[in-house]
Amino acid sequence: MIHIDDARRLYALHTARTTYAMAVDDAGRLLHLYYGPRTAAARLPQSPHNDPGCHPDLLLQEWPAPGLGDNHAPFFQPEFADGVIAADLRFAGAERSPGKYSLPGLPAFRDGEGAETLRVTLRDELGLTVTLLYGVLPDCDLITRAAIVENTGSAPVTLRGVPSAVLDFARHDLDLITFDGAWAAERTPHRAAVRPGVQGVGSVGGIPTHAHNPFVVLCAPNAGETRGSCWGAALVYSGNYRCQVESAAAGIRLSLGIEPFRFAWTLAPGERFTAPEAAFVYSDAGFGGMSRNFHNAIRRHLVPPRWADPAAPRPVLLNSWEACYFDFDEAKLLALAKAARAAHADLFVLDDGWFKGRDSDTTSLGDWTADRRKLPGGVAGLCRKINALGLDFGIWVEPEAVSPDSDLYRAHPDWALHIPGRPTLEIRHQYTLDFSRADVRENIWQQLCALLDSCPIRYVKWDMNRSLANVYSAALPAARQGEVYHRYVLGVYELQQKLTGRYPDLLLENCAGGGARFDCGMLYYSPQIWTSDNTDALDRQSIQYGTSFCYPPCVMGAHYSTVPNHITGRTASVEARMAAALTGTFGFELDLTAYTGAEIEALHPYVQFYRDHGALLRGGDLYRLAAPDGRGAAWAIAAADGSEAVVFAAGRVLDGRSLPLPFARPGVRYALHAAYTGGHADDAADGDALAALGLPLPDLRGDLPGYLCYIKTEG
Ligand code: DGJ
């Protein structure tokens, strides 16, 4: 609910459990008042600095502008034609409307029940208007923000930095958590007290990259998994970004937006620029409460509506990558598909290596037609045969990439991002197509349509295996090169929008060399993203644990793979590997042709487990019960009313432990079904005991043992 108090010039956004408030001071400055537990507007504090003489550096502001006394590191940087880099933005009005705003050409959380929008207009008399958009999704305690900057003057204005949102805190004692890593080790949480000065995470690689994620948490020093105040902030964007935290005189300032490095966007009079959306959740129930709100928001209001219903089945797929890499022919693929069918999979995904000449990663990206040596009947011929085995068919593409050794590159060398006169950097032997260009996108669009129209392709894995370099577009003049990074991202969004629009039932999975582009922007187009190339069950615990702070299990691409693991060489039990895969999108990625009939049959109970409990696994509340400590971890996914849950544990966390289940209902008896024994009811327990004393874990031994248990209230 949005509350407007015109007399006090106070604006409050209420969600089910939180309140966000701002007010206009006597000088017309829009000040931040409050973001925390739900509070009646009448009880909100007055602005502590309602004094026009107050030093601007001490103000808590909703949209700070540089050059007029705010001495924080500037994020918003408008440069007027006369060289002035300063803005004096004063409140010019606010209006509330039902429903949540959307942002043309950009991903954003979608409308939902009870959603509302507040538009606040700030005006600089020199010719700049900023419209701040606030979205309220009350059911998940989500507040979203975006901003539209308009040149209302008579000369051009160049924007050299535009935050999506700024959030000021009148305190210095907060911890910052970022999610960092590398290829095969994405999104490990790092927590530290905010230090004086500027810090943060971001990317200049054109994609978020493996190094950091565009999601951060600020929290009280005593906050933990189950208690304490925390503020999560996610940027709904997939390109260069900055999440900047500055501790200065007045407190802590969090700013999120497109990375200002190499960003310059010139607005002619009358033109507007829209900054991508940022989304916030406050929770006083610790990280668990915060994450569950983000999960609900992402599942209900961000992923494509076609895939939003947790009860709508998702296919159990087998992906060919770890089974074949580039080394296959049609016979090998069909044998693999047959084994996938025997394992009760629904869909066969042909990963990299299927297009002409692609026997290694050195060649052919950009030429999206089948290699007839490997697939004599083309993709359509293979698809027919796969379908005849009773499986749907899916395929891998990397539309943004081009190999120097490809027909596409030979015909259009200027279509790759390159700096004239300099050697172009190959990473993984490939260049990146200039997706800021409409003609380049059109070519790839036509190739994708030809592929997808050739046969019933039900799933596409859209990969992106390198960060951008040599960022310069042959199609733009020198003065507009600062637009290229952002136009590139807009181009990717445009193509994914067209793809899912033309093929509405297509299941799109994004991927970037594992999880280098795992963000809320991509989730607007694809309901799942490949989490990491690392499928090792122990490493996956950490990767999926960190990922789960913002993103729900059902969007995490997760596959059961072989042992020893191809990346780590480590061995893990079937249950531990299944636990990791079942708390993601669930699928297989291994050479099942090497399995005996009995070994394949042993996989059936898990596939059945996923089918039986898929709606719960996709739609339930995640509880991180024991954080990964290098030896093991435990977690559960529970129905919102606590009536059923799946509990997972893997590793030495099992040693004589009981796992308290905070969602268990008192006064109710639960049946416990340990799935690894085949799913029979083997025990029962009282909800009170499960909540207080915990679910006793069996004493399992061996290499990374695992445990899966389904519990349900009796009667
Ligand atoms: C990186 C992906 O993460 C892998 O799953 C696989 O698709 C390869 N690319 C193929 O080149």
XYZ file of C-alpha atoms and ligand atoms in Angstrom:
726
model
C 0.000 0.000 0.000
C 1.266 3.470 -0.841
C 0.482 6.185 1.660
C 0.675 9.832 0.605
C 0.540 12.535 3.250
C 0.449 15.774 1.295
C 0.445 17.924 4.413
C 3.734 16.440 5.636
C 4.918 15.802 2.050
C 5.606 12.266 3.186
C 5.423 9.153 1.020
C 5.360 5.688 2.574
C 5.409 2.340 0.786
C 4.018 -0.517 2.829
C 4.456 -4.201 2.073
C 3.098 -6.986 4.263
C 5.938 -6.660 6.778
C 7.986 -3.630 5.783
C 7.749 0.114 5.295
C 9.871 2.377 3.107
C 9.430 6.114 3.504
C 10.673 9.409 2.148
C 9.759 13.044 2.667
C 10.359 16.396 1.041
C 12.113 19.014 3.164
C 11.466 22.750 3.161
C 14.072 23.253 0.456
C 12.266 20.766 -1.802
C 14.884 18.022 -1.424
C 13.668 14.436 -1.433
C 15.058 12.845 1.715
C 15.092 9.237 2.724
C 13.311 8.637 6.011
C 13.021 4.991 6.825
C 13.308 1.399 5.573
C 12.521 -1.304 8.088
C 9.740 -3.193 9.855
C 6.219 -2.144 8.912
C 5.300 1.056 10.713
C 2.240 3.286 10.548
C 2.947 6.487 8.619
C 1.981 8.553 11.667
C 4.781 6.929 13.649
C 7.491 7.545 11.092
C 10.301 9.831 12.184
C 10.526 13.398 10.984
C 13.476 14.060 8.761
C 16.383 14.751 11.123
C 17.637 17.510 8.840
C 14.633 19.574 7.887
C 16.742 22.667 7.744
C 17.625 24.279 4.422
C 20.959 25.336 5.921
C 21.989 21.792 6.771
C 25.124 20.633 4.963
C 23.911 18.479 2.040
C 26.553 15.893 2.881
C 24.650 15.022 6.045
C 21.313 14.429 4.365
C 19.850 10.999 3.756
C 18.773 11.284 0.160
C 16.674 9.336 -2.295
C 18.519 10.540 -5.382
C 21.722 12.382 -4.574
C 23.183 14.586 -7.251
C 26.770 15.799 -7.506
C 28.386 19.168 -7.389
C 26.226 20.950 -4.852
C 27.603 19.915 -1.501
C 27.010 16.183 -1.447
C 30.579 14.954 -1.151
C 29.950 11.231 -1.532
C 31.493 9.457 -4.504
C 29.097 10.602 -7.226
C 27.162 7.981 -9.148
C 24.721 10.262 -10.965
C 26.824 12.348 -13.352
C 24.886 14.543 -15.790
C 27.078 16.744 -17.945
C 25.363 19.753 -19.470
C 26.409 21.187 -22.837
C 28.225 24.059 -21.132
C 30.399 21.645 -19.160
C 28.493 21.840 -15.880
C 28.494 18.521 -13.986
C 26.046 19.248 -11.209
C 22.335 18.902 -10.691
C 19.997 20.706 -8.373
C 16.986 18.433 -8.266
C 13.926 19.592 -6.376
C 10.669 17.824 -5.755
C 8.037 18.580 -8.404
C 5.281 16.103 -7.622
C 4.341 12.539 -6.773
C 1.560 10.291 -7.901
C 0.405 6.834 -7.022
C -1.156 4.372 -9.469
C -2.445 0.816 -9.183
C -0.310 -1.955 -10.666
C 3.442 -2.116 -10.990
C 5.261 -0.144 -13.692
C 7.153 -1.923 -16.449
C 10.242 -0.699 -18.293
C 10.132 -0.900 -22.106
C 13.076 -2.917 -23.427
C 14.332 -3.783 -19.952
C 13.520 -6.653 -17.631
C 11.617 -5.742 -14.492
C 9.535 -7.462 -11.865
C 6.019 -7.928 -13.183
C 2.707 -6.719 -11.858
C 1.039 -8.726 -9.097
C -1.899 -8.710 -6.766
C -2.010 -5.534 -4.705
C 0.973 -4.061 -6.555
C 1.251 -0.303 -6.847
C 3.571 2.309 -8.306
C 4.723 5.632 -6.951
C 6.193 8.124 -9.421
C 8.141 10.974 -7.917
C 9.287 13.791 -10.159
C 12.417 15.810 -9.439
C 13.285 18.796 -11.557
C 16.417 20.807 -12.231
C 15.653 24.199 -13.739
C 18.683 23.892 -16.040
C 16.754 21.321 -18.036
C 16.696 17.919 -16.391
C 13.812 15.913 -15.015
C 14.259 12.687 -13.087
C 11.281 10.437 -12.536
C 11.842 7.995 -9.709
C 9.745 4.861 -10.007
C 8.897 2.863 -6.904
C 7.127 -0.479 -7.250
C 5.495 -2.224 -4.323
C 4.891 -5.980 -4.426
C 3.328 -6.407 -1.003
C 3.080 -10.217 -0.907
C 6.860 -10.690 -1.027
C 7.963 -7.539 0.787
C 9.603 -6.381 -2.416
C 10.249 -2.720 -3.176
C 11.580 -1.996 -6.642
C 13.111 1.167 -7.959
C 14.065 2.553 -11.347
C 14.661 6.006 -12.737
C 13.983 7.854 -15.956
C 16.168 10.842 -16.748
C 14.781 13.278 -19.307
C 16.477 16.166 -20.999
C 13.932 18.955 -20.645
C 16.368 21.640 -21.749
C 17.305 22.936 -25.173
C 20.850 21.545 -25.490
C 22.213 17.999 -25.241
C 22.991 16.489 -21.835
C 25.432 13.601 -21.481
C 24.866 11.126 -18.679
C 28.151 9.680 -17.452
C 26.610 7.682 -14.642
C 23.026 6.932 -13.668
C 22.236 4.944 -10.560
C 19.141 2.797 -10.535
C 18.671 3.384 -6.830
C 20.418 4.869 -3.838
C 19.648 3.818 -0.293
C 20.996 5.820 2.629
C 21.335 4.481 6.180
C 21.809 6.777 9.160
C 24.222 4.335 10.769
C 27.736 3.038 10.287
C 27.456 -0.362 11.934
C 26.428 -2.604 9.061
C 28.026 -5.649 7.498
C 28.241 -6.067 3.748
C 27.813 -9.485 2.131
C 28.858 -9.991 -1.470
C 28.720 -13.145 -3.575
C 31.991 -13.790 -5.315
C 34.083 -16.428 -6.975
C 35.461 -17.705 -10.219
C 34.631 -20.175 -12.962
C 33.408 -23.417 -11.306
C 33.245 -21.637 -7.935
C 30.532 -19.019 -8.297
C 28.783 -16.915 -5.639
C 30.540 -17.692 -2.368
C 29.268 -15.294 0.304
C 31.851 -12.943 1.831
C 30.859 -10.924 4.857
C 32.712 -8.062 6.496
C 31.930 -4.919 8.440
C 31.501 -1.894 6.203
C 34.698 0.142 6.438
C 34.952 3.910 6.118
C 35.306 4.875 2.470
C 34.070 3.348 -0.753
C 33.827 -0.357 -1.461
C 31.665 -2.639 -3.504
C 31.465 -5.090 -6.355
C 30.781 -4.758 -10.021
C 31.793 -5.713 -13.495
C 33.373 -4.098 -16.532
C 33.244 -7.369 -18.497
C 29.960 -6.668 -20.250
C 28.307 -9.467 -18.254
C 28.294 -9.795 -14.462
C 31.119 -12.410 -14.817
C 32.015 -15.196 -12.383
C 33.791 -12.783 -10.056
C 30.779 -11.111 -8.416
C 27.016 -11.105 -8.544
C 24.739 -8.073 -8.878
C 23.194 -8.846 -5.525
C 24.438 -7.641 -2.135
C 23.202 -7.693 1.437
C 23.681 -5.096 4.144
C 22.885 -6.397 7.592
C 23.131 -5.642 11.273
C 26.293 -7.106 12.819
C 24.205 -9.586 14.827
C 22.156 -10.767 11.832
C 22.264 -14.436 10.971
C 20.301 -17.047 9.129
C 17.286 -16.909 11.428
C 17.372 -13.492 13.052
C 18.445 -9.913 12.660
C 17.891 -7.068 10.252
C 19.044 -7.388 6.684
C 18.506 -5.495 3.463
C 19.006 -7.430 0.230
C 19.505 -5.498 -2.997
C 19.463 -6.991 -6.483
C 20.041 -5.252 -9.755
C 17.767 -6.477 -12.547
C 20.517 -6.168 -15.109
C 22.958 -8.413 -16.972
C 25.775 -6.129 -18.081
C 28.395 -3.872 -16.510
C 27.154 -2.937 -13.080
C 28.263 -1.445 -9.814
C 26.985 -2.126 -6.304
C 28.748 0.570 -4.323
C 28.791 1.021 -0.576
C 30.190 4.159 0.982
C 30.556 4.839 4.660
C 30.955 8.572 5.236
C 29.917 11.264 7.683
C 26.153 10.744 7.675
C 26.167 6.956 7.559
C 26.229 4.297 4.865
C 25.117 4.804 1.290
C 24.305 1.918 -1.036
C 24.132 2.756 -4.741
C 23.291 0.315 -7.508
C 23.341 0.828 -11.234
C 25.113 0.480 -14.534
C 28.886 0.746 -14.065
C 29.893 4.301 -14.989
C 33.189 3.177 -16.604
C 32.801 3.546 -20.370
C 29.209 4.653 -19.968
C 28.151 7.871 -21.662
C 24.669 8.433 -22.976
C 23.841 11.692 -24.661
C 20.256 12.884 -24.509
C 19.102 15.320 -27.157
C 16.410 17.737 -25.949
C 13.278 15.754 -25.182
C 15.049 12.382 -24.992
C 14.977 10.047 -21.986
C 17.192 7.393 -20.505
C 15.798 4.593 -18.362
C 18.068 3.113 -15.713
C 17.522 -0.602 -15.035
C 15.525 -1.736 -12.051
C 16.871 -2.440 -8.582
C 14.903 -4.587 -6.126
C 15.050 -4.544 -2.347
C 13.850 -6.759 0.457
C 14.118 -5.868 4.111
C 13.720 -8.656 6.647
C 14.072 -8.711 10.407
C 14.002 -12.506 10.293
C 17.574 -12.852 9.113
C 18.897 -14.085 5.795
C 16.380 -16.924 5.656
C 13.434 -14.522 5.768
C 15.065 -12.217 3.237
C 15.809 -15.058 0.822
C 12.313 -16.505 1.014
C 10.906 -13.127 0.013
C 13.283 -12.825 -2.938
C 12.442 -16.383 -3.941
C 8.719 -15.694 -3.927
C 9.199 -12.467 -5.832
C 11.372 -14.104 -8.490
C 9.082 -17.110 -8.887
C 5.831 -15.175 -8.887
C 6.741 -11.881 -10.485
C 9.952 -12.187 -12.493
C 10.323 -15.426 -14.455
C 8.185 -15.756 -17.602
C 4.552 -16.321 -16.530
C 4.487 -19.487 -18.678
C 6.822 -21.101 -16.117
C 5.728 -19.353 -12.940
C 3.338 -21.994 -11.629
C 5.377 -24.411 -9.475
C 2.842 -27.137 -10.205
C 3.527 -26.909 -13.956
C 5.908 -29.788 -14.639
C 9.436 -29.063 -15.812
C 11.069 -31.710 -17.976
C 13.731 -33.984 -16.528
C 16.450 -33.563 -19.100
C 19.669 -35.247 -20.052
C 22.339 -32.888 -21.378
C 24.991 -34.350 -23.681
C 27.931 -32.134 -22.599
C 29.684 -34.168 -19.911
C 28.802 -37.395 -21.749
C 30.268 -36.427 -25.127
C 31.819 -32.967 -25.161
C 32.579 -32.445 -28.886
C 33.071 -36.121 -29.662
C 29.893 -37.670 -31.017
C 27.984 -38.834 -34.034
C 24.308 -39.531 -34.441
C 24.590 -43.152 -33.343
C 26.299 -42.126 -30.098
C 23.664 -39.487 -29.404
C 20.848 -41.929 -30.042
C 22.401 -44.491 -27.701
C 22.664 -41.795 -25.055
C 19.074 -40.722 -25.660
C 17.914 -44.320 -25.343
C 19.661 -44.593 -22.002
C 18.118 -41.268 -20.959
C 14.716 -42.660 -21.800
C 15.493 -45.778 -19.795
C 16.330 -43.509 -16.860
C 12.867 -41.939 -17.313
C 14.099 -38.564 -18.573
C 11.694 -36.419 -20.628
C 13.994 -34.379 -22.798
C 17.322 -34.839 -24.548
C 19.532 -31.769 -24.888
C 22.205 -31.689 -27.554
C 24.903 -29.388 -26.182
C 27.855 -27.824 -28.010
C 29.473 -29.489 -31.046
C 26.516 -30.048 -33.411
C 27.098 -27.343 -36.036
C 29.321 -27.505 -39.034
C 32.987 -28.102 -38.341
C 32.648 -27.791 -34.565
C 34.974 -30.545 -33.310
C 36.571 -28.319 -30.688
C 36.066 -24.889 -29.191
C 38.290 -23.292 -31.832
C 35.794 -22.982 -34.641
C 32.375 -22.405 -36.241
C 30.455 -20.250 -33.739
C 28.086 -18.134 -35.787
C 27.322 -20.821 -38.383
C 24.193 -22.327 -36.882
C 23.562 -25.172 -39.326
C 24.104 -28.839 -38.605
C 27.352 -30.651 -39.203
C 26.236 -33.323 -41.659
C 29.239 -35.499 -40.827
C 27.833 -35.907 -37.337
C 24.140 -35.483 -38.092
C 23.438 -36.812 -41.613
C 19.753 -35.923 -41.341
C 20.498 -32.511 -39.866
C 19.034 -31.311 -36.600
C 15.529 -32.123 -37.824
C 16.560 -35.701 -38.629
C 18.048 -36.201 -35.169
C 15.062 -34.558 -33.508
C 12.696 -36.956 -35.300
C 14.666 -39.951 -34.049
C 14.862 -38.585 -30.516
C 11.121 -37.936 -30.557
C 10.573 -41.501 -31.780
C 12.331 -42.712 -28.617
C 9.697 -40.867 -26.604
C 11.839 -37.875 -25.684
C 11.458 -34.200 -26.409
C 14.413 -32.473 -27.978
C 16.435 -29.414 -26.948
C 19.566 -27.752 -28.275
C 22.525 -25.551 -27.256
C 23.419 -22.302 -28.989
C 25.784 -19.442 -28.285
C 24.178 -16.653 -30.308
C 26.412 -13.793 -29.144
C 29.641 -15.528 -30.133
C 31.547 -15.813 -33.378
C 34.654 -17.847 -34.145
C 37.366 -16.201 -36.245
C 37.194 -19.474 -38.181
C 33.572 -19.247 -39.304
C 31.698 -18.327 -42.460
C 29.896 -15.591 -40.542
C 33.114 -13.915 -39.468
C 34.702 -14.266 -42.891
C 31.672 -12.559 -44.431
C 31.296 -9.856 -41.751
C 34.503 -9.240 -39.805
C 33.154 -5.862 -38.689
C 30.263 -7.582 -36.903
C 32.565 -8.637 -34.073
C 33.308 -6.131 -31.345
C 36.757 -4.820 -32.244
C 38.876 -1.718 -31.909
C 40.026 -0.539 -35.346
C 43.756 -0.912 -35.788
C 44.241 -3.125 -32.729
C 44.405 -6.916 -32.611
C 41.109 -8.341 -31.393
C 41.360 -10.419 -28.250
C 40.357 -14.055 -28.538
C 39.037 -15.616 -25.361
C 38.208 -19.316 -25.642
C 39.209 -18.842 -29.302
C 36.198 -16.650 -29.950
C 35.057 -13.087 -30.477
C 31.822 -11.482 -29.425
C 29.278 -10.272 -31.941
C 28.304 -6.636 -31.716
C 24.809 -7.114 -30.348
C 24.369 -3.348 -30.145
C 23.798 -3.537 -33.927
C 20.342 -4.291 -35.302
C 21.740 -5.872 -38.499
C 23.860 -8.316 -36.484
C 20.922 -9.272 -34.292
C 18.730 -9.720 -37.344
C 21.157 -12.215 -38.880
C 21.298 -14.261 -35.679
C 17.539 -14.006 -35.277
C 17.009 -15.404 -38.787
C 19.429 -18.257 -38.070
C 17.689 -19.064 -34.783
C 14.265 -19.019 -36.410
C 15.464 -21.327 -39.188
C 16.753 -23.753 -36.552
C 13.677 -23.597 -34.343
C 11.254 -23.798 -37.262
C 13.000 -26.887 -38.646
C 11.663 -29.250 -35.986
C 9.918 -29.256 -32.598
C 12.663 -27.897 -30.335
C 11.236 -27.639 -26.818
C 14.277 -26.285 -24.992
C 17.147 -23.964 -25.823
C 20.295 -23.500 -23.764
C 21.607 -19.999 -24.571
C 25.281 -19.973 -23.627
C 27.755 -17.059 -23.498
C 31.275 -18.218 -22.860
C 33.367 -15.086 -22.471
C 33.282 -11.584 -21.143
C 33.430 -8.643 -23.548
C 36.656 -7.006 -24.607
C 37.631 -4.690 -27.476
C 34.357 -2.940 -26.849
C 33.911 -0.598 -29.777
C 31.159 -0.650 -32.347
C 31.921 -0.096 -36.008
C 28.350 1.156 -36.374
C 28.537 4.078 -33.942
C 30.467 7.367 -34.163
C 33.262 8.136 -31.694
C 31.015 10.320 -29.551
C 28.599 7.456 -28.952
C 31.008 4.643 -28.076
C 29.998 5.048 -24.431
C 26.635 3.544 -25.337
C 27.978 0.247 -26.652
C 28.063 -1.825 -23.455
C 24.488 -0.931 -22.546
C 23.177 -1.218 -26.107
C 24.746 -4.682 -26.212
C 22.711 -5.768 -23.180
C 19.564 -4.206 -24.624
C 20.242 -6.208 -27.787
C 20.479 -9.477 -25.861
C 17.239 -8.646 -24.062
C 15.512 -7.786 -27.331
C 16.462 -11.096 -28.904
C 15.447 -13.178 -25.891
C 12.138 -11.292 -25.762
C 11.516 -12.040 -29.445
C 12.514 -15.654 -28.972
C 10.177 -16.311 -26.078
C 7.453 -14.295 -27.817
C 7.598 -16.265 -31.038
C 8.031 -19.630 -29.276
C 5.929 -19.179 -26.122
C 6.260 -22.787 -24.954
C 10.009 -22.922 -25.440
C 11.905 -23.564 -22.205
C 14.879 -21.209 -22.329
C 17.848 -21.817 -20.037
C 20.514 -19.139 -19.872
C 24.141 -19.992 -19.221
C 27.469 -18.173 -19.352
C 30.412 -20.565 -19.039
C 28.509 -21.871 -16.030
C 27.110 -19.030 -13.932
C 28.771 -15.837 -15.175
C 25.439 -14.203 -16.034
C 23.204 -15.399 -13.224
C 21.058 -12.374 -12.457
C 17.513 -11.106 -12.182
C 17.717 -9.620 -15.682
C 18.179 -12.974 -17.397
C 15.521 -14.573 -15.200
C 12.931 -12.298 -16.774
C 13.415 -14.256 -20.019
C 14.429 -17.713 -18.837
C 13.017 -19.485 -15.779
C 16.312 -21.277 -15.191
C 20.020 -20.542 -15.518
C 22.906 -23.014 -15.528
C 24.394 -22.439 -12.090
C 27.960 -23.587 -12.614
C 30.014 -25.921 -14.777
C 31.065 -27.524 -11.530
C 28.684 -30.422 -10.838
C 30.703 -31.845 -7.939
C 28.186 -32.501 -5.138
C 30.313 -30.933 -2.379
C 31.199 -27.824 -4.374
C 27.615 -27.511 -5.541
C 26.513 -27.196 -1.912
C 28.541 -24.014 -1.553
C 27.655 -22.664 -4.980
C 23.934 -23.305 -4.566
C 24.031 -22.091 -0.959
C 25.485 -18.724 -1.974
C 23.207 -18.512 -4.999
C 20.164 -19.151 -2.805
C 20.588 -15.917 -0.858
C 18.777 -14.214 -3.720
C 17.699 -16.855 -6.220
C 15.251 -19.720 -5.560
C 16.280 -23.353 -6.055
C 13.881 -23.790 -8.982
C 15.887 -21.387 -11.173
C 19.235 -23.101 -10.544
C 20.259 -25.436 -13.352
C 21.467 -28.574 -11.551
C 22.317 -31.988 -12.986
C 23.247 -35.366 -11.577
C 26.692 -36.194 -12.953
C 29.241 -38.962 -12.790
C 32.009 -39.750 -10.324
C 34.862 -39.108 -10.167
C 33.643 -35.626 -11.012
C 35.080 -34.265 -14.255
C 36.251 -31.014 -12.676
C 37.288 -31.978 -9.152
C 38.012 -35.699 -9.521
C 36.068 -36.235 -6.306
C 33.662 -39.045 -5.493
C 30.296 -38.507 -3.858
C 27.376 -40.771 -3.044
C 24.364 -41.055 -5.294
C 22.232 -39.396 -2.577
C 24.550 -36.402 -2.201
C 24.636 -35.878 -5.962
C 20.885 -36.327 -6.167
C 20.344 -33.868 -3.292
C 22.254 -31.195 -5.216
C 20.379 -31.866 -8.445
C 16.935 -32.203 -6.877
C 17.247 -28.803 -5.256
C 17.713 -27.306 -8.669
C 16.061 -27.913 -12.004
C 17.002 -31.628 -11.895
C 18.430 -33.429 -14.863
C 21.236 -35.755 -15.879
C 24.596 -34.923 -17.379
C 26.638 -38.080 -17.698
C 27.267 -40.967 -20.044
C 24.380 -43.228 -19.126
C 25.344 -45.651 -21.915
C 28.064 -46.879 -19.543
C 25.413 -47.814 -16.976
C 23.961 -51.306 -16.629
C 20.202 -51.799 -16.680
C 20.202 -52.272 -12.921
C 22.207 -49.097 -12.383
C 19.773 -47.154 -14.518
C 16.836 -48.667 -12.657
C 18.368 -47.479 -9.396
C 17.902 -43.910 -10.649
C 14.135 -44.315 -11.078
C 13.128 -43.575 -7.477
C 14.841 -40.191 -7.687
C 13.159 -39.260 -10.937
C 9.889 -40.342 -9.369
C 10.750 -38.339 -6.257
C 11.163 -35.247 -8.444
C 7.877 -35.908 -10.221
C 6.026 -36.563 -6.942
C 7.435 -33.553 -5.118
C 8.290 -31.232 -8.014
C 5.635 -28.644 -7.087
C 6.956 -28.512 -3.515
C 10.590 -28.353 -4.653
C 9.817 -25.522 -7.068
C 7.340 -23.591 -4.959
C 8.279 -24.282 -1.336
C 10.162 -22.190 1.192
C 13.908 -22.795 1.440
C 15.456 -23.249 4.877
C 19.253 -23.362 5.028
C 19.652 -25.634 8.045
C 23.427 -26.059 8.145
C 25.735 -23.870 6.080
C 28.342 -25.683 3.991
C 31.591 -25.917 5.929
C 33.653 -27.868 3.420
C 32.459 -31.153 4.898
C 28.733 -30.977 4.340
C 25.532 -28.993 4.562
C 21.810 -29.417 5.174
C 18.755 -27.633 3.884
C 15.015 -28.136 3.463
C 12.230 -27.006 1.201
C 8.925 -26.738 3.038
C 5.336 -25.908 2.147
C 4.383 -22.436 3.388
C 2.009 -23.983 5.960
C 4.615 -26.477 7.136
C 2.429 -29.441 6.136
C 5.156 -31.108 4.075
C 8.833 -30.687 3.357
C 11.841 -32.297 1.805
C 14.941 -32.344 3.966
C 18.370 -32.743 2.394
C 21.717 -33.323 4.031
C 25.058 -34.315 2.596
C 28.503 -34.884 3.992
C 29.873 -35.177 7.471
C 27.193 -32.819 8.752
C 25.486 -36.161 9.313
C 27.715 -37.164 12.230
C 25.320 -37.835 15.078
C 23.352 -34.713 14.278
C 19.719 -33.786 14.511
C 18.391 -31.044 12.304
C 15.862 -28.740 13.964
C 13.130 -27.947 11.437
C 11.855 -24.418 12.159
C 8.837 -24.851 9.920
C 7.487 -27.968 11.679
C 4.044 -27.333 13.157
C 3.532 -27.887 16.864
C 0.894 -30.376 17.966
C 1.005 -32.248 14.686
C 2.455 -35.627 13.864
C 4.642 -36.051 10.806
C 5.342 -39.178 8.792
C 8.971 -39.408 7.691
C 9.820 -41.004 4.362
C 13.529 -41.463 3.795
C 13.772 -41.393 0.022
C 17.128 -43.085 -0.361
C 15.611 -46.305 0.939
C 13.062 -46.244 -1.843
C 10.428 -43.977 -0.373
C 8.650 -46.129 2.199
C 7.207 -44.677 5.384
C 9.764 -45.655 7.984
C 9.110 -43.401 10.935
C 7.057 -40.648 12.451
C 7.716 -37.723 14.772
C 5.888 -34.881 16.536
C 6.140 -31.411 15.046
C 7.215 -30.005 18.430
C 10.084 -32.463 18.605
C 11.115 -31.805 15.004
C 11.189 -28.070 15.654
C 12.961 -28.195 19.013
C 15.114 -31.331 18.990
C 15.264 -31.884 15.274
C 15.076 -34.644 12.735
C 17.587 -37.313 13.745
C 19.930 -38.117 10.909
C 21.089 -41.654 10.220
C 24.728 -42.534 10.607
C 25.818 -42.787 6.980
C 29.388 -43.298 5.903
C 31.541 -43.222 2.795
C 32.517 -40.547 0.318
C 30.172 -37.611 0.822
C 27.112 -39.524 2.032
C 23.715 -37.998 1.432
C 20.263 -38.040 2.932
C 16.875 -37.116 1.500
C 13.725 -37.283 3.544
C 10.166 -36.313 2.707
C 8.026 -35.439 5.716
C 4.300 -34.865 5.777
C 1.695 -34.229 8.445
C -0.310 -37.364 9.194
C -4.036 -37.702 8.715
C 29.824 -23.748 -21.027
C 28.616 -24.330 -20.397
O 28.501 -23.903 -19.072
C 28.673 -25.846 -20.496
O 27.587 -26.411 -19.828
C 28.697 -26.234 -21.934
O 27.484 -25.879 -22.549
C 29.861 -25.575 -22.648
N 29.885 -24.157 -22.423
C 29.801 -25.841 -24.110
O 30.760 -25.155 -24.814
